[in-house]
PDB file of C-alpha atoms in Angstrom:
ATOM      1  CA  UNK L1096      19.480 -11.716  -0.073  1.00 78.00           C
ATOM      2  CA  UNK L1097      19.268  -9.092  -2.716  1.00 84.00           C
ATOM      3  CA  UNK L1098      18.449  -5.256  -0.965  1.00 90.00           C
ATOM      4  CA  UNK L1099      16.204  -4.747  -3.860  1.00 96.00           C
ATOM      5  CA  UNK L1100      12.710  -4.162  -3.777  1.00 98.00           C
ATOM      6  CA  UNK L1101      10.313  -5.991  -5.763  1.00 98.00           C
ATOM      7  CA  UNK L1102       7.617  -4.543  -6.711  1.00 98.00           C
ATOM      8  CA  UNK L1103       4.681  -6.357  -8.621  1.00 98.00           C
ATOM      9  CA  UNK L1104       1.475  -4.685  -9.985  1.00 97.00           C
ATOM     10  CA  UNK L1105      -0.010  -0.941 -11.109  1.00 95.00           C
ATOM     11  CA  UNK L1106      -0.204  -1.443 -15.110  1.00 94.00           C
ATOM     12  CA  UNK L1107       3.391   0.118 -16.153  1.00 93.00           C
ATOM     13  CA  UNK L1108       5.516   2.999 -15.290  1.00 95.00           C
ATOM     14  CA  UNK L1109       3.541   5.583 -17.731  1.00 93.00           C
ATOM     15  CA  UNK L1110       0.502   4.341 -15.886  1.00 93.00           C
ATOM     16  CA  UNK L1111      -0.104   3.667 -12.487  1.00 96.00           C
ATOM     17  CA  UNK L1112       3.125   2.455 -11.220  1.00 97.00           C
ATOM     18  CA  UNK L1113       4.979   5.603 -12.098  1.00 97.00           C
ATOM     19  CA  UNK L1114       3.614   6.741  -8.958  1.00 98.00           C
ATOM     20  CA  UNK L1115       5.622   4.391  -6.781  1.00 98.00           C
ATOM     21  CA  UNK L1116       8.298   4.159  -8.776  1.00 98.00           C
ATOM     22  CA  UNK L1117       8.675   8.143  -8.553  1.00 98.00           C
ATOM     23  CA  UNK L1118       9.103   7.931  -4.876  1.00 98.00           C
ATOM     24  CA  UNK L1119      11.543   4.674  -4.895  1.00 97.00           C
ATOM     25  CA  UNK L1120      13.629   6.639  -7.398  1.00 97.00           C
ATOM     26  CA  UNK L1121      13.326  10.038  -5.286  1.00 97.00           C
ATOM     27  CA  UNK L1122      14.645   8.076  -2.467  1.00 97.00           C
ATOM     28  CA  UNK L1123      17.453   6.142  -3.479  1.00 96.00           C
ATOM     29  CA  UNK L1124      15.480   2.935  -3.827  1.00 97.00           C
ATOM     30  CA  UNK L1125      16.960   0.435  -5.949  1.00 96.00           C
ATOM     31  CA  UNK L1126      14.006  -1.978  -7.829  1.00 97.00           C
ATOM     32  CA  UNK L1127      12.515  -4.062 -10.134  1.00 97.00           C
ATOM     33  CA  UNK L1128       9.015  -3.806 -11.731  1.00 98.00           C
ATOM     34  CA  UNK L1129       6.982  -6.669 -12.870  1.00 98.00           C
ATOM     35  CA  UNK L1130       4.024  -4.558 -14.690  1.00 97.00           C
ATOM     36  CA  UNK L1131       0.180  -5.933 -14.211  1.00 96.00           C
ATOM     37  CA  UNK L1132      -0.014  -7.704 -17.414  1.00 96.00           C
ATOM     38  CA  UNK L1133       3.051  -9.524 -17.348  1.00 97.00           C
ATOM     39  CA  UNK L1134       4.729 -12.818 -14.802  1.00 97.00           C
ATOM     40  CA  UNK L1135       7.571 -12.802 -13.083  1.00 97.00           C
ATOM     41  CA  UNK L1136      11.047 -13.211 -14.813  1.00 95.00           C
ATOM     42  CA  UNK L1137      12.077 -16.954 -15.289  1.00 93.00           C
ATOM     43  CA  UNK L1138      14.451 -16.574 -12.550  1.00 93.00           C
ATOM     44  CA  UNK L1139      12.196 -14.861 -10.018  1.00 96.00           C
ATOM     45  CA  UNK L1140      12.090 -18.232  -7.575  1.00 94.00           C
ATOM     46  CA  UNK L1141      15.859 -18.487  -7.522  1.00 95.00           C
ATOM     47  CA  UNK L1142      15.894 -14.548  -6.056  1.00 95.00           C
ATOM     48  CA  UNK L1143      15.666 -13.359  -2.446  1.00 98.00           C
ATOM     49  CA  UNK L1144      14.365 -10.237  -2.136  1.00 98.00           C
ATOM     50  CA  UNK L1145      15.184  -7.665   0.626  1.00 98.00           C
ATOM     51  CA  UNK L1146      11.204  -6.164  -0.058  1.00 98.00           C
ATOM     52  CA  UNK L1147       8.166  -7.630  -1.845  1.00 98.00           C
ATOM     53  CA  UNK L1148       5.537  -5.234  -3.438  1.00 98.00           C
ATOM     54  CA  UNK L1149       2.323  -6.221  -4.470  1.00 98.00           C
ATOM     55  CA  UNK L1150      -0.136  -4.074  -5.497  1.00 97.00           C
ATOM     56  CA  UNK L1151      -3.355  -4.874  -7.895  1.00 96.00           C
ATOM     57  CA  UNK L1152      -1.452  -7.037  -9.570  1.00 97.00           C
ATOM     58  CA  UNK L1153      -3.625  -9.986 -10.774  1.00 97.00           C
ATOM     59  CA  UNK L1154      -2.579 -12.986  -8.966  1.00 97.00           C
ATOM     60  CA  UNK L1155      -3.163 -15.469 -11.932  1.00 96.00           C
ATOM     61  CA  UNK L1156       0.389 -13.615 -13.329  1.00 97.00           C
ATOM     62  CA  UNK L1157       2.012 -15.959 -10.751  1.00 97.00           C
ATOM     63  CA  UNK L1158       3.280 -19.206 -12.288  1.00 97.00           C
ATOM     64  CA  UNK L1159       2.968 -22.313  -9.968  1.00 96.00           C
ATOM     65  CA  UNK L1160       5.088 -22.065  -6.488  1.00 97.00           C
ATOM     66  CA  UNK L1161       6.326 -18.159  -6.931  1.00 98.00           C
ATOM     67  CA  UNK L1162       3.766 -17.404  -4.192  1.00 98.00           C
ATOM     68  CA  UNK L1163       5.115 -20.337  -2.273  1.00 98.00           C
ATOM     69  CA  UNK L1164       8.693 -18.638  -3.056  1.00 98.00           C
ATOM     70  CA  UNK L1165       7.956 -15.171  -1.614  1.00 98.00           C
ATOM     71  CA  UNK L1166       6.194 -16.937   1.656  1.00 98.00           C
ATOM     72  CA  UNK L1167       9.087 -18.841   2.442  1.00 98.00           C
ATOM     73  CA  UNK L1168      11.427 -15.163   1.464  1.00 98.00           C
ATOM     74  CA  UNK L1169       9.307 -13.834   4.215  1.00 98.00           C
ATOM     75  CA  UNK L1170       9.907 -16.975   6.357  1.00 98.00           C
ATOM     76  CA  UNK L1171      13.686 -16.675   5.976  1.00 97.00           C
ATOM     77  CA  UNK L1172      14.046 -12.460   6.385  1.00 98.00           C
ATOM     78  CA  UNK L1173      12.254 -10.462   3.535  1.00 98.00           C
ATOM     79  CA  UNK L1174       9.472  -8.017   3.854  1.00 98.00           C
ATOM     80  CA  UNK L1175       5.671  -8.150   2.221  1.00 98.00           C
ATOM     81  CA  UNK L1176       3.761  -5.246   1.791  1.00 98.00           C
ATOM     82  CA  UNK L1177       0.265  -5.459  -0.291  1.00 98.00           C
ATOM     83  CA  UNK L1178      -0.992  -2.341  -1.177  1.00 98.00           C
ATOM     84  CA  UNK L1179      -5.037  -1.937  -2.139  1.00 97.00           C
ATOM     85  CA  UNK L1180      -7.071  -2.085  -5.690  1.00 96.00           C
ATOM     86  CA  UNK L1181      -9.587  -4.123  -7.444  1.00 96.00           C
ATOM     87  CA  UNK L1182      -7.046  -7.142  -7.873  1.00 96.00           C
ATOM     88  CA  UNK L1183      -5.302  -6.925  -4.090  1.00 97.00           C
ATOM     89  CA  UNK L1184      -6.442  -9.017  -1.240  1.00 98.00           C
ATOM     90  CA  UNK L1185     -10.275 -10.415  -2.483  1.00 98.00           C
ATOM     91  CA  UNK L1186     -10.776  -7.469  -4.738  1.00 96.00           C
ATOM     92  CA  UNK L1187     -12.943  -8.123  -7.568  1.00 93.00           C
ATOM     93  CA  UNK L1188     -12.589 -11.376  -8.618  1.00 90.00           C
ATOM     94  CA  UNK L1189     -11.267 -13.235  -5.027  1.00 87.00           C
ATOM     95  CA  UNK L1190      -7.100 -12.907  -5.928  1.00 91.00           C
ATOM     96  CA  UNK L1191      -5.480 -13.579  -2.756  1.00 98.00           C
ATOM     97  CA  UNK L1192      -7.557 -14.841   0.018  1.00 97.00           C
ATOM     98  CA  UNK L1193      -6.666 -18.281  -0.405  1.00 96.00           C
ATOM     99  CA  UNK L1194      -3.451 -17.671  -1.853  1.00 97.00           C
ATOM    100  CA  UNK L1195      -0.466 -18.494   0.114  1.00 98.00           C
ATOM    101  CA  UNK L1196       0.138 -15.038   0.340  1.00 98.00           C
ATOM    102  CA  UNK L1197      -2.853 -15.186   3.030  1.00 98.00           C
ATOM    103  CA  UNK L1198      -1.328 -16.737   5.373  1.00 97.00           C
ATOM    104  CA  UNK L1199       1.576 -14.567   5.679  1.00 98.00           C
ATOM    105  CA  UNK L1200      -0.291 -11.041   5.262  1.00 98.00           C
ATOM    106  CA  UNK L1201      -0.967  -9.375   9.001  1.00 98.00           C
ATOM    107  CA  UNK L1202      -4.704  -8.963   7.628  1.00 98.00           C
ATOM    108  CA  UNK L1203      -7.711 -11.316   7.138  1.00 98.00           C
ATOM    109  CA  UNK L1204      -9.168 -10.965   3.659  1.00 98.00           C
ATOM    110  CA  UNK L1205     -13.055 -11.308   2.859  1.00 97.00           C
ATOM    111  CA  UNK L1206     -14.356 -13.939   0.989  1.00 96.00           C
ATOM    112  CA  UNK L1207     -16.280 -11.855  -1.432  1.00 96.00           C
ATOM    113  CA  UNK L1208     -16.407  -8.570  -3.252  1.00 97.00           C
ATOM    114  CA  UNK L1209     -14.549  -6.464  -0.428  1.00 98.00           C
ATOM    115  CA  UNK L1210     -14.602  -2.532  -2.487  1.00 97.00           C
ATOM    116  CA  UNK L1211     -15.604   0.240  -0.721  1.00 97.00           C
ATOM    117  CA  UNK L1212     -15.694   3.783  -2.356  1.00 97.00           C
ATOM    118  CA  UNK L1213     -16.999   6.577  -0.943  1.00 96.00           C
ATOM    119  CA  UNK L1214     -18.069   9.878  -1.929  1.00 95.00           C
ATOM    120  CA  UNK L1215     -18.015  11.885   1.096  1.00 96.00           C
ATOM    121  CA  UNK L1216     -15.038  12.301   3.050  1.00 97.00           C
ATOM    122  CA  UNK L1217     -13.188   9.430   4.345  1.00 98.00           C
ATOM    123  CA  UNK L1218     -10.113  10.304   6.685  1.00 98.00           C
ATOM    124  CA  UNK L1219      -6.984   8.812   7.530  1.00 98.00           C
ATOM    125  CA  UNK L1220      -6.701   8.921  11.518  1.00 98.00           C
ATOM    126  CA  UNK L1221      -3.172   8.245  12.978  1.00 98.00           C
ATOM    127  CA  UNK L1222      -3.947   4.861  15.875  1.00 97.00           C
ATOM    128  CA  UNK L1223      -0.792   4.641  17.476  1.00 96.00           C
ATOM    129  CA  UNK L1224       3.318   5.562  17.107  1.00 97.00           C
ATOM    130  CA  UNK L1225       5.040   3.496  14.983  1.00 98.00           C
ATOM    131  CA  UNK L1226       8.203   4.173  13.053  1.00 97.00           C
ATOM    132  CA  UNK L1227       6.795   4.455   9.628  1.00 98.00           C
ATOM    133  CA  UNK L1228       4.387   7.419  10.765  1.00 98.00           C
ATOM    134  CA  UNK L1229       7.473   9.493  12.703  1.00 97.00           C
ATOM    135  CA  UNK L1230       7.526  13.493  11.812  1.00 96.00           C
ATOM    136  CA  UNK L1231       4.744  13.140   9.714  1.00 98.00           C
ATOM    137  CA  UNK L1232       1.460  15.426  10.475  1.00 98.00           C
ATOM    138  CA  UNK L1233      -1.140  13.390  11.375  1.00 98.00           C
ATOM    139  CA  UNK L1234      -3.126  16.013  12.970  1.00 97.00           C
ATOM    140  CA  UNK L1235      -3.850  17.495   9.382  1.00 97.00           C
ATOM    141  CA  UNK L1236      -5.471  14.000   8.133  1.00 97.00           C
ATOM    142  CA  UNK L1237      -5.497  13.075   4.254  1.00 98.00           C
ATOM    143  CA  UNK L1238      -8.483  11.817   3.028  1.00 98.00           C
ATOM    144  CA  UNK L1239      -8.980   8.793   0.269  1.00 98.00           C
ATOM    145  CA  UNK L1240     -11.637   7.716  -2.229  1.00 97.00           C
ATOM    146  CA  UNK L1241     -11.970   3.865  -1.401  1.00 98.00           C
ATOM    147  CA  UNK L1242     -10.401   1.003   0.009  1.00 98.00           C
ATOM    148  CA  UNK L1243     -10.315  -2.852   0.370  1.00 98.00           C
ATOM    149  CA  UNK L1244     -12.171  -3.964   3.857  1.00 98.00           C
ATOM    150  CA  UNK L1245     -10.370  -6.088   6.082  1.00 98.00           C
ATOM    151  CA  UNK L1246      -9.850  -6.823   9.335  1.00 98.00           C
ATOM    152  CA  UNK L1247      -6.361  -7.055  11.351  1.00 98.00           C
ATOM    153  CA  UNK L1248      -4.504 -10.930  12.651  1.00 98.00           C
ATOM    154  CA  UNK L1249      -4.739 -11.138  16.634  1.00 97.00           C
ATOM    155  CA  UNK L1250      -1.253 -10.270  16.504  1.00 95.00           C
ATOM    156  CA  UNK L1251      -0.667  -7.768  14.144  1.00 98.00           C
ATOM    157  CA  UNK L1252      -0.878  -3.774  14.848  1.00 98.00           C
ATOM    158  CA  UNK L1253      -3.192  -1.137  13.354  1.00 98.00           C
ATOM    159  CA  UNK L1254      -1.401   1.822  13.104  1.00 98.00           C
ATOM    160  CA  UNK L1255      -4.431   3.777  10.756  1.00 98.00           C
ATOM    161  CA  UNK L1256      -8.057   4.094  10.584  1.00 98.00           C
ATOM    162  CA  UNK L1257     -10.280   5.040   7.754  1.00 98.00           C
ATOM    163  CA  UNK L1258     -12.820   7.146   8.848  1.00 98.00           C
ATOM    164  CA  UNK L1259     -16.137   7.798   6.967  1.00 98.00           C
ATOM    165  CA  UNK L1260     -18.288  11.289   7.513  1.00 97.00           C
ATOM    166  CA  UNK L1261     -21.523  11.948   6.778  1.00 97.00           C
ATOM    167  CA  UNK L1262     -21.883  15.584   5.695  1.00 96.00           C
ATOM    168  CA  UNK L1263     -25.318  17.431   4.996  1.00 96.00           C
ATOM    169  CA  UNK L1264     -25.766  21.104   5.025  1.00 94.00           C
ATOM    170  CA  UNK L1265     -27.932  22.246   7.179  1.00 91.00           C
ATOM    171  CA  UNK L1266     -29.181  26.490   6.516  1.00 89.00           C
ATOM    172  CA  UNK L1267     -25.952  27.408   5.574  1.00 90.00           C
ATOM    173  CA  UNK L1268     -23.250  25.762   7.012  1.00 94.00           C
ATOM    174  CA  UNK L1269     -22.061  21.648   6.698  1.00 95.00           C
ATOM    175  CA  UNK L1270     -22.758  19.403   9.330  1.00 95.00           C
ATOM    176  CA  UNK L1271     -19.993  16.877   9.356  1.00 95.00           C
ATOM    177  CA  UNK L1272     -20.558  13.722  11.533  1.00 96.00           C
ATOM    178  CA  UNK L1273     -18.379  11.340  12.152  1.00 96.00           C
ATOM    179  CA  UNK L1274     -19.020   7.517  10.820  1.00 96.00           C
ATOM    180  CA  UNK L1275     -17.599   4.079  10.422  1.00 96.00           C
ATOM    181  CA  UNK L1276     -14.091   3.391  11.437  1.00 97.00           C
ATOM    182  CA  UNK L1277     -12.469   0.459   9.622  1.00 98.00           C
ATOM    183  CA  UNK L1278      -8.424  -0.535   9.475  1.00 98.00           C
ATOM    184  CA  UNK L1279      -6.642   0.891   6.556  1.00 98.00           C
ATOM    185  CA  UNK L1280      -2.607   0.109   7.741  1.00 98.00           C
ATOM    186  CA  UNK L1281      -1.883  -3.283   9.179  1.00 98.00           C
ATOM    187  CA  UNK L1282       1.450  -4.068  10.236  1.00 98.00           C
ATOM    188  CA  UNK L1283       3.162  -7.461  11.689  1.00 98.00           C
ATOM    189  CA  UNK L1284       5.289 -10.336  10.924  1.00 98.00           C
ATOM    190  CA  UNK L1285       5.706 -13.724   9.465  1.00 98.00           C
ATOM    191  CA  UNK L1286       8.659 -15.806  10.219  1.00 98.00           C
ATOM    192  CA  UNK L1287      11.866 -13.300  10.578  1.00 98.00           C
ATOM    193  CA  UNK L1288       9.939 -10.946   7.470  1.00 98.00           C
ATOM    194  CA  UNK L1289       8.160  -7.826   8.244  1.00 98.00           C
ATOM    195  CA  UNK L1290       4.426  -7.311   6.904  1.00 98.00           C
ATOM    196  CA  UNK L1291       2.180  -4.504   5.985  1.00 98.00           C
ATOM    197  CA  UNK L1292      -1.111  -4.032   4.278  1.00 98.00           C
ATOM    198  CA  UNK L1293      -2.348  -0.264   3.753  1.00 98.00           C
ATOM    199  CA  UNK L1294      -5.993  -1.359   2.084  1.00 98.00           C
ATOM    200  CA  UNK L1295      -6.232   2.184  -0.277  1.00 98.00           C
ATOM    201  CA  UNK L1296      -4.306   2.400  -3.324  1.00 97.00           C
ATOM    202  CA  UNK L1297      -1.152   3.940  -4.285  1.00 97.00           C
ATOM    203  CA  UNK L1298      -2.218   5.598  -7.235  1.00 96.00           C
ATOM    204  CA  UNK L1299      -5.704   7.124  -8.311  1.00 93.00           C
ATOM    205  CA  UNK L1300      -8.409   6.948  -7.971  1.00 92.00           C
ATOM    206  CA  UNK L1301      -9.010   5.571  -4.464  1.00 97.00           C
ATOM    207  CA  UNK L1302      -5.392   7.162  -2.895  1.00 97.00           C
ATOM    208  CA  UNK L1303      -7.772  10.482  -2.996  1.00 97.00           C
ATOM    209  CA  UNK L1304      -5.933  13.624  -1.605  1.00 97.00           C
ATOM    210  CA  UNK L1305      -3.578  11.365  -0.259  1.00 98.00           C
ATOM    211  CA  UNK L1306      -1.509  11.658  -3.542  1.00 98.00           C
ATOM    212  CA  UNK L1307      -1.057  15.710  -2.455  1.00 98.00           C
ATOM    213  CA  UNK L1308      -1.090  15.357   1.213  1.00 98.00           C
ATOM    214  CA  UNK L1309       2.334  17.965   1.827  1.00 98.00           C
ATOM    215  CA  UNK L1310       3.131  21.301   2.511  1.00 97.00           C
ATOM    216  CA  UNK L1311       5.049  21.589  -1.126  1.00 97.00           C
ATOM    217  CA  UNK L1312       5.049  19.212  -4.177  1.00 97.00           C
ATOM    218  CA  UNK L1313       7.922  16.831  -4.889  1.00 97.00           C
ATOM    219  CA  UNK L1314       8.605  16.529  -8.526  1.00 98.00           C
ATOM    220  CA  UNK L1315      10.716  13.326 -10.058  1.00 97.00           C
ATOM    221  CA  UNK L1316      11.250  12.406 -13.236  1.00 97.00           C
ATOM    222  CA  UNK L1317      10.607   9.127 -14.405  1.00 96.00           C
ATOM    223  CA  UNK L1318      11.189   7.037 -17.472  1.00 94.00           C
ATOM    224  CA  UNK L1319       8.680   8.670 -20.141  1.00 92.00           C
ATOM    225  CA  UNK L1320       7.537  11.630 -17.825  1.00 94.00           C
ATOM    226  CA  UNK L1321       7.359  12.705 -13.996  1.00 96.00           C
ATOM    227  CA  UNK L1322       5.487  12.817 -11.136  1.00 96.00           C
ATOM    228  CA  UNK L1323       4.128  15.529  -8.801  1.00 97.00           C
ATOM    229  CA  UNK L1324       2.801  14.236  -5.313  1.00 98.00           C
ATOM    230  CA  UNK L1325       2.865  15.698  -2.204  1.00 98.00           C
ATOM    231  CA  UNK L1326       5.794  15.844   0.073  1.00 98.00           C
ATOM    232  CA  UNK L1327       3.981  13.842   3.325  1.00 98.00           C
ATOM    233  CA  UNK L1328       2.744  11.831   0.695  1.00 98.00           C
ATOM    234  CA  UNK L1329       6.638  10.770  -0.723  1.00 98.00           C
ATOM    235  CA  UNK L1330       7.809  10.407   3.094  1.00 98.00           C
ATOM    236  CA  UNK L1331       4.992   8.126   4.139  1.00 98.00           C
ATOM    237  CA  UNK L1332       6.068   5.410   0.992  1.00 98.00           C
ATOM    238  CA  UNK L1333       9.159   6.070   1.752  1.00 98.00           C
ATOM    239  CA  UNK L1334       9.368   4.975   5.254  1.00 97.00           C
ATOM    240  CA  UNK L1335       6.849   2.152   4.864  1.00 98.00           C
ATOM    241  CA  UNK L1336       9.198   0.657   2.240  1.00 98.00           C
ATOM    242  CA  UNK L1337      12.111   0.972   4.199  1.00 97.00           C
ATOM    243  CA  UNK L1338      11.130  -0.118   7.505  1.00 98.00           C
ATOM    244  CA  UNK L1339       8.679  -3.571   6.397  1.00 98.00           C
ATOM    245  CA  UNK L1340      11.642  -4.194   3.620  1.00 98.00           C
ATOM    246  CA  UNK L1341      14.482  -3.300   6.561  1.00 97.00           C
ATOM    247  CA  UNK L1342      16.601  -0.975   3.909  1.00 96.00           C
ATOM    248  CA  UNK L1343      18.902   0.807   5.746  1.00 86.00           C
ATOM    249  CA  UNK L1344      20.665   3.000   2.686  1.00 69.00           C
ATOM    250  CA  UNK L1345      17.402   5.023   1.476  1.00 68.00           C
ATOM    251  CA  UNK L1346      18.002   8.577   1.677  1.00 71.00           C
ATOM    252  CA  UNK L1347      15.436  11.028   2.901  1.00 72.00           C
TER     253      UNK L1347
END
């Protein structure tokens, strides 16, 4: 098994993807990027990776069997993570509920148009301890613009909620009230591979203040430019690449 990451999806590195790619480079990460509009490399079946990324990253890009290949990579050891976006889990158009990618996801996908933005805060609320949210403040919650809606497997573990408030001012102060809870981070397992799905996106718009959630910025240059994200932000990828991928050499 390669200890690469793959990681599928987000337009290119000057676009979307230069967000994740700015924290796997930050970290010590060693990858390879398949951007949105292309497939795979020719010898993508014949590869084992250590980590599989997929995120809005049209699933008609897959050539016949490749999402057969990264089930049975997940079968055999590898991780899957699916991050959200129009073309992740139903999305838009339906990509992946009846993909094979379905069945080894720790989430159940809708089977139509599952977007939800929202324009008044929507929090990220900490569920449980788990490994990938260690040292990290949950007590001073992010918030995000939108998500995918789905719903966690019997057997896998919610470890964050999305929270929606209502906010109206009343004389001259807001009245926050809290709202609909729905899973945003799903974590489980498939075979001897680790699974995650975090249902917001990576990159704007709907990763919201997420993107900045730290108590300084992290800068990294990147092929073509940089990024600047928040510190809590950078730690959170970073662990939940390393533990659902099982790298053990990332540096923090």
């Amino acid at each position: 098994m390669e200890t690469r990451i793959c990681y599928l999806g987000d337009d290119t590195v000057q676009g979307a993807a230069g967000y994740l790619i700015g924290v796997m480079s930050r970290f010590g990460l060693a990858f390879d990027h398949v951007p949105s509009s292309e497939s795979p490399d020719a010898k993508f079946a014949s590869r084992q990776y250590a980590l599989y990324v997929v995120s809005d990253y049209p699933s008609a890009r897959f050539r016949a069997g490749e999402m057969e290949h990264i089930a049975r990579c997940v079968e055999n050891g590898s991780g899957l993570a699916m991050f959200g976006g129009w073309e992740s889990f139903f999305g838009r158009l339906g990509e992946y509920h009846r993909s094979p990618l379905a069945e080894v996801l720790p989430v159940v996908m809708l089977d139509r148009d599952d977007r939800r933005n929202s324009a008044q805060p929507c929090l990220v609320e900490k569920v449980c301890e788990h490994p990938i949210l260690d040292g990290l403040p949950w007590d001073e919650p992010p918030g995000i613009g939108g998500y995918n809606l789905v719903s966690a497997k019997p057997n896998a573990q919610t470890l964050l909620w999305a929270v929606h408030y209502s906010v109206r001012r009343q004389g001259g102060e807001f009245d926050f009230r809290r709202g609909q809870s729905v899973p945003l981070f799903v974590v489980g397992s498939h075979g001897q591979g680790r699974t995650a799905a975090l249902a917001t996106d990576v990159a704007p718009h709907w990763v919201g203040g997420l993107v900045d959630w730290g108590d300084r910025r992290v800068h990294q240059e990147i092929p073509g430019g940089f990024i600047e994200v928040g510190n809590w932000y950078a730690e959170f990828f970073r662990n939940l690449l390393v533990w659902t991928g099982r790298i053990s050499h990332a540096s923090r």
